[in-house]
């Protein structure tokens, strides 16, 4: 897999958000466009990095977040 990525501006950065599939809330720390391919062709996805109340960060698709 390639280590290619780029930061993407987002209107909810540093705001409280909810991950819709899990229901977990936290602060949106970054949105990163990452190359997640494991074969010859590239596959890019936008991932939201969210820090929950315990301080641990997790990722979800950007389309899965909403403001709290």
Tab-separated table of N, CA and C in Angstrom:
chain	number	residue	atom	x	y	z
A	1	UNK	N	0.848	-1.188	0.000
A	1	UNK	CA	0.000	0.000	0.000
A	1	UNK	C	0.883	1.238	0.000
A	2	UNK	N	0.493	2.231	-0.719
A	2	UNK	CA	1.235	3.479	-0.794
A	2	UNK	C	0.931	4.351	0.420
A	3	UNK	N	1.909	5.131	0.840
A	3	UNK	CA	1.728	6.032	1.981
A	3	UNK	C	1.325	7.423	1.517
A	4	UNK	N	0.432	7.509	0.545
A	4	UNK	CA	0.027	8.791	0.000
A	4	UNK	C	-1.218	9.298	0.709
A	5	UNK	N	-1.185	10.576	1.067
A	5	UNK	CA	-2.349	11.199	1.692
A	5	UNK	C	-2.246	12.712	1.547
A	6	UNK	N	-3.373	13.396	1.767
A	6	UNK	CA	-3.392	14.852	1.782
A	6	UNK	C	-4.503	15.322	2.709
A	7	UNK	N	-4.214	16.395	3.446
A	7	UNK	CA	-5.216	16.978	4.335
A	7	UNK	C	-6.252	17.728	3.510
A	8	UNK	N	-7.514	17.657	3.954
A	8	UNK	CA	-8.624	18.279	3.246
A	8	UNK	C	-9.313	19.251	4.209
A	9	UNK	N	-9.555	20.502	3.800
A	9	UNK	CA	-10.300	21.423	4.662
A	9	UNK	C	-11.736	20.924	4.854
A	10	UNK	N	-12.284	21.165	6.033
A	10	UNK	CA	-13.660	20.751	6.313
A	10	UNK	C	-14.283	21.747	7.282
A	11	UNK	N	-15.556	22.072	7.064
A	11	UNK	CA	-16.234	23.088	7.881
A	11	UNK	C	-16.398	22.671	9.335
A	12	UNK	N	-16.306	21.378	9.658
A	12	UNK	CA	-16.510	20.906	11.023
A	12	UNK	C	-15.204	20.628	11.779
A	13	UNK	N	-14.054	20.990	11.209
A	13	UNK	CA	-12.790	20.771	11.918
A	13	UNK	C	-12.815	21.463	13.276
A	14	UNK	N	-12.332	20.731	14.287
A	14	UNK	CA	-12.273	21.206	15.690
A	14	UNK	C	-13.658	21.420	16.306
A	15	UNK	N	-14.679	20.854	15.702
A	15	UNK	CA	-16.050	20.921	16.240
A	15	UNK	C	-16.468	19.524	16.700
A	16	UNK	N	-17.497	19.479	17.549
A	16	UNK	CA	-18.031	18.183	18.003
A	16	UNK	C	-18.878	17.583	16.889
A	17	UNK	N	-18.635	16.302	16.652
A	17	UNK	CA	-19.363	15.580	15.612
A	17	UNK	C	-19.790	14.221	16.155
A	18	UNK	N	-20.702	13.603	15.426
A	18	UNK	CA	-21.171	12.243	15.760
A	18	UNK	C	-20.917	11.355	14.557
A	19	UNK	N	-20.372	10.161	14.842
A	19	UNK	CA	-20.223	9.129	13.819
A	19	UNK	C	-21.558	8.396	13.759
A	20	UNK	N	-22.277	8.525	12.659
A	20	UNK	CA	-23.632	7.971	12.562
A	20	UNK	C	-23.695	6.454	12.759
A	21	UNK	N	-22.823	5.642	12.143
A	21	UNK	CA	-22.946	4.185	12.332
A	21	UNK	C	-22.755	3.732	13.784
A	22	UNK	N	-21.803	4.355	14.509
A	22	UNK	CA	-21.515	3.903	15.879
A	22	UNK	C	-22.220	4.733	16.943
A	23	UNK	N	-22.602	5.970	16.598
A	23	UNK	CA	-23.210	6.861	17.581
A	23	UNK	C	-22.201	7.544	18.487
A	24	UNK	N	-20.914	7.301	18.290
A	24	UNK	CA	-19.868	7.888	19.132
A	24	UNK	C	-19.663	9.348	18.745
A	25	UNK	N	-19.506	10.193	19.775
A	25	UNK	CA	-19.277	11.617	19.559
A	25	UNK	C	-17.846	11.971	19.924
A	26	UNK	N	-17.343	13.029	19.287
A	26	UNK	CA	-16.006	13.508	19.598
A	26	UNK	C	-15.694	14.735	18.768
A	27	UNK	N	-14.428	15.155	18.808
A	27	UNK	CA	-13.979	16.335	18.084
A	27	UNK	C	-13.327	15.907	16.772
A	28	UNK	N	-13.750	16.535	15.682
A	28	UNK	CA	-13.158	16.241	14.379
A	28	UNK	C	-11.768	16.869	14.334
A	29	UNK	N	-10.753	16.021	14.283
A	29	UNK	CA	-9.368	16.471	14.318
A	29	UNK	C	-8.787	16.717	12.933
A	30	UNK	N	-9.194	15.920	11.952
A	30	UNK	CA	-8.651	16.064	10.598
A	30	UNK	C	-9.528	15.311	9.615
A	31	UNK	N	-9.481	15.755	8.379
A	31	UNK	CA	-10.047	15.004	7.258
A	31	UNK	C	-8.891	14.796	6.294
A	32	UNK	N	-8.659	13.534	5.956
A	32	UNK	CA	-7.515	13.197	5.127
A	32	UNK	C	-7.976	12.352	3.947
A	33	UNK	N	-7.526	12.730	2.772
A	33	UNK	CA	-7.765	11.962	1.560
A	33	UNK	C	-6.619	10.953	1.471
A	34	UNK	N	-6.931	9.669	1.678
A	34	UNK	CA	-5.889	8.644	1.759
A	34	UNK	C	-5.996	7.646	0.620
A	35	UNK	N	-4.840	7.233	0.145
A	35	UNK	CA	-4.760	6.172	-0.841
A	35	UNK	C	-4.766	4.854	-0.067
A	36	UNK	N	-5.861	4.109	-0.142
A	36	UNK	CA	-6.012	2.870	0.620
A	36	UNK	C	-5.862	1.626	-0.246
A	37	UNK	N	-5.261	1.791	-1.409
A	37	UNK	CA	-5.129	0.650	-2.318
A	37	UNK	C	-4.099	-0.343	-1.792
A	38	UNK	N	-4.342	-1.600	-2.121
A	38	UNK	CA	-3.382	-2.638	-1.767
A	38	UNK	C	-2.961	-3.415	-3.004
A	39	UNK	N	-3.337	-2.923	-4.140
A	39	UNK	CA	-2.984	-3.550	-5.421
A	39	UNK	C	-2.364	-2.473	-6.312
A	40	UNK	N	-2.297	-2.728	-7.579
A	40	UNK	CA	-1.677	-1.802	-8.512
A	40	UNK	C	-2.427	-0.509	-8.731
A	41	UNK	N	-3.747	-0.533	-8.711
A	41	UNK	CA	-4.519	0.684	-8.978
A	41	UNK	C	-4.768	1.456	-7.687
A	42	UNK	N	-4.824	2.777	-7.814
A	42	UNK	CA	-5.039	3.625	-6.643
A	42	UNK	C	-6.523	3.701	-6.294
A	43	UNK	N	-6.801	3.761	-4.996
A	43	UNK	CA	-8.166	3.944	-4.504
A	43	UNK	C	-8.097	4.953	-3.363
A	44	UNK	N	-8.660	6.139	-3.589
A	44	UNK	CA	-8.605	7.224	-2.609
A	44	UNK	C	-9.938	7.352	-1.881
A	45	UNK	N	-9.881	7.571	-0.570
A	45	UNK	CA	-11.076	7.809	0.238
A	45	UNK	C	-10.804	8.961	1.199
A	46	UNK	N	-11.869	9.706	1.524
A	46	UNK	CA	-11.759	10.766	2.525
A	46	UNK	C	-12.169	10.198	3.877
A	47	UNK	N	-11.229	10.227	4.818
A	47	UNK	CA	-11.470	9.704	6.158
A	47	UNK	C	-11.486	10.842	7.171
A	48	UNK	N	-12.447	10.775	8.091
A	48	UNK	CA	-12.537	11.723	9.192
A	48	UNK	C	-11.857	11.102	10.406
A	49	UNK	N	-10.967	11.852	11.026
A	49	UNK	CA	-10.302	11.423	12.256
A	49	UNK	C	-10.989	12.129	13.415
A	50	UNK	N	-11.594	11.338	14.302
A	50	UNK	CA	-12.379	11.873	15.416
A	50	UNK	C	-11.740	11.445	16.725
A	51	UNK	N	-11.560	12.399	17.654
A	51	UNK	CA	-11.029	12.099	18.986
A	51	UNK	C	-12.203	12.041	19.961
A	52	UNK	N	-12.395	10.871	20.575
A	52	UNK	CA	-13.521	10.706	21.503
A	52	UNK	C	-13.150	11.195	22.900
A	53	UNK	N	-14.064	11.050	23.856
A	53	UNK	CA	-13.884	11.586	25.206
A	53	UNK	C	-12.672	10.989	25.917
A	54	UNK	N	-12.300	9.770	25.612
A	54	UNK	CA	-11.153	9.135	26.275
A	54	UNK	C	-9.823	9.593	25.672
A	55	UNK	N	-9.870	10.355	24.570
A	55	UNK	CA	-8.656	10.834	23.932
A	55	UNK	C	-8.179	9.954	22.789
A	56	UNK	N	-8.839	8.844	22.568
A	56	UNK	CA	-8.464	7.956	21.462
A	56	UNK	C	-9.099	8.451	20.176
A	57	UNK	N	-8.357	8.347	19.094
A	57	UNK	CA	-8.880	8.747	17.795
A	57	UNK	C	-9.300	7.521	16.999
A	58	UNK	N	-10.344	7.698	16.214
A	58	UNK	CA	-10.803	6.649	15.311
A	58	UNK	C	-11.164	7.298	13.991
A	59	UNK	N	-11.275	6.481	12.960
A	59	UNK	CA	-11.608	7.003	11.642
A	59	UNK	C	-12.964	6.485	11.189
A	60	UNK	N	-13.583	7.267	10.337
A	60	UNK	CA	-14.827	6.896	9.683
A	60	UNK	C	-14.885	7.649	8.368
A	61	UNK	N	-15.741	7.229	7.479
A	61	UNK	CA	-15.924	7.951	6.225
A	61	UNK	C	-16.492	9.343	6.513
A	62	UNK	N	-16.054	10.317	5.761
A	62	UNK	CA	-16.522	11.691	5.968
A	62	UNK	C	-18.047	11.769	5.863
A	63	UNK	N	-18.647	10.974	4.998
A	63	UNK	CA	-20.094	10.977	4.838
A	63	UNK	C	-20.840	10.440	6.044
A	64	UNK	N	-20.129	9.855	7.000
A	64	UNK	CA	-20.762	9.290	8.204
A	64	UNK	C	-20.838	10.249	9.374
A	65	UNK	N	-20.368	11.483	9.209
A	65	UNK	CA	-20.362	12.403	10.360
A	65	UNK	C	-21.413	13.486	10.223
A	66	UNK	N	-21.878	13.930	11.393
A	66	UNK	CA	-22.818	15.051	11.456
A	66	UNK	C	-22.448	15.906	12.666
A	67	UNK	N	-22.750	17.214	12.623
A	67	UNK	CA	-22.461	18.059	13.780
A	67	UNK	C	-23.344	17.688	14.957
A	68	UNK	N	-22.819	17.904	16.161
A	68	UNK	CA	-23.589	17.619	17.385
A	68	UNK	C	-24.156	18.921	17.902
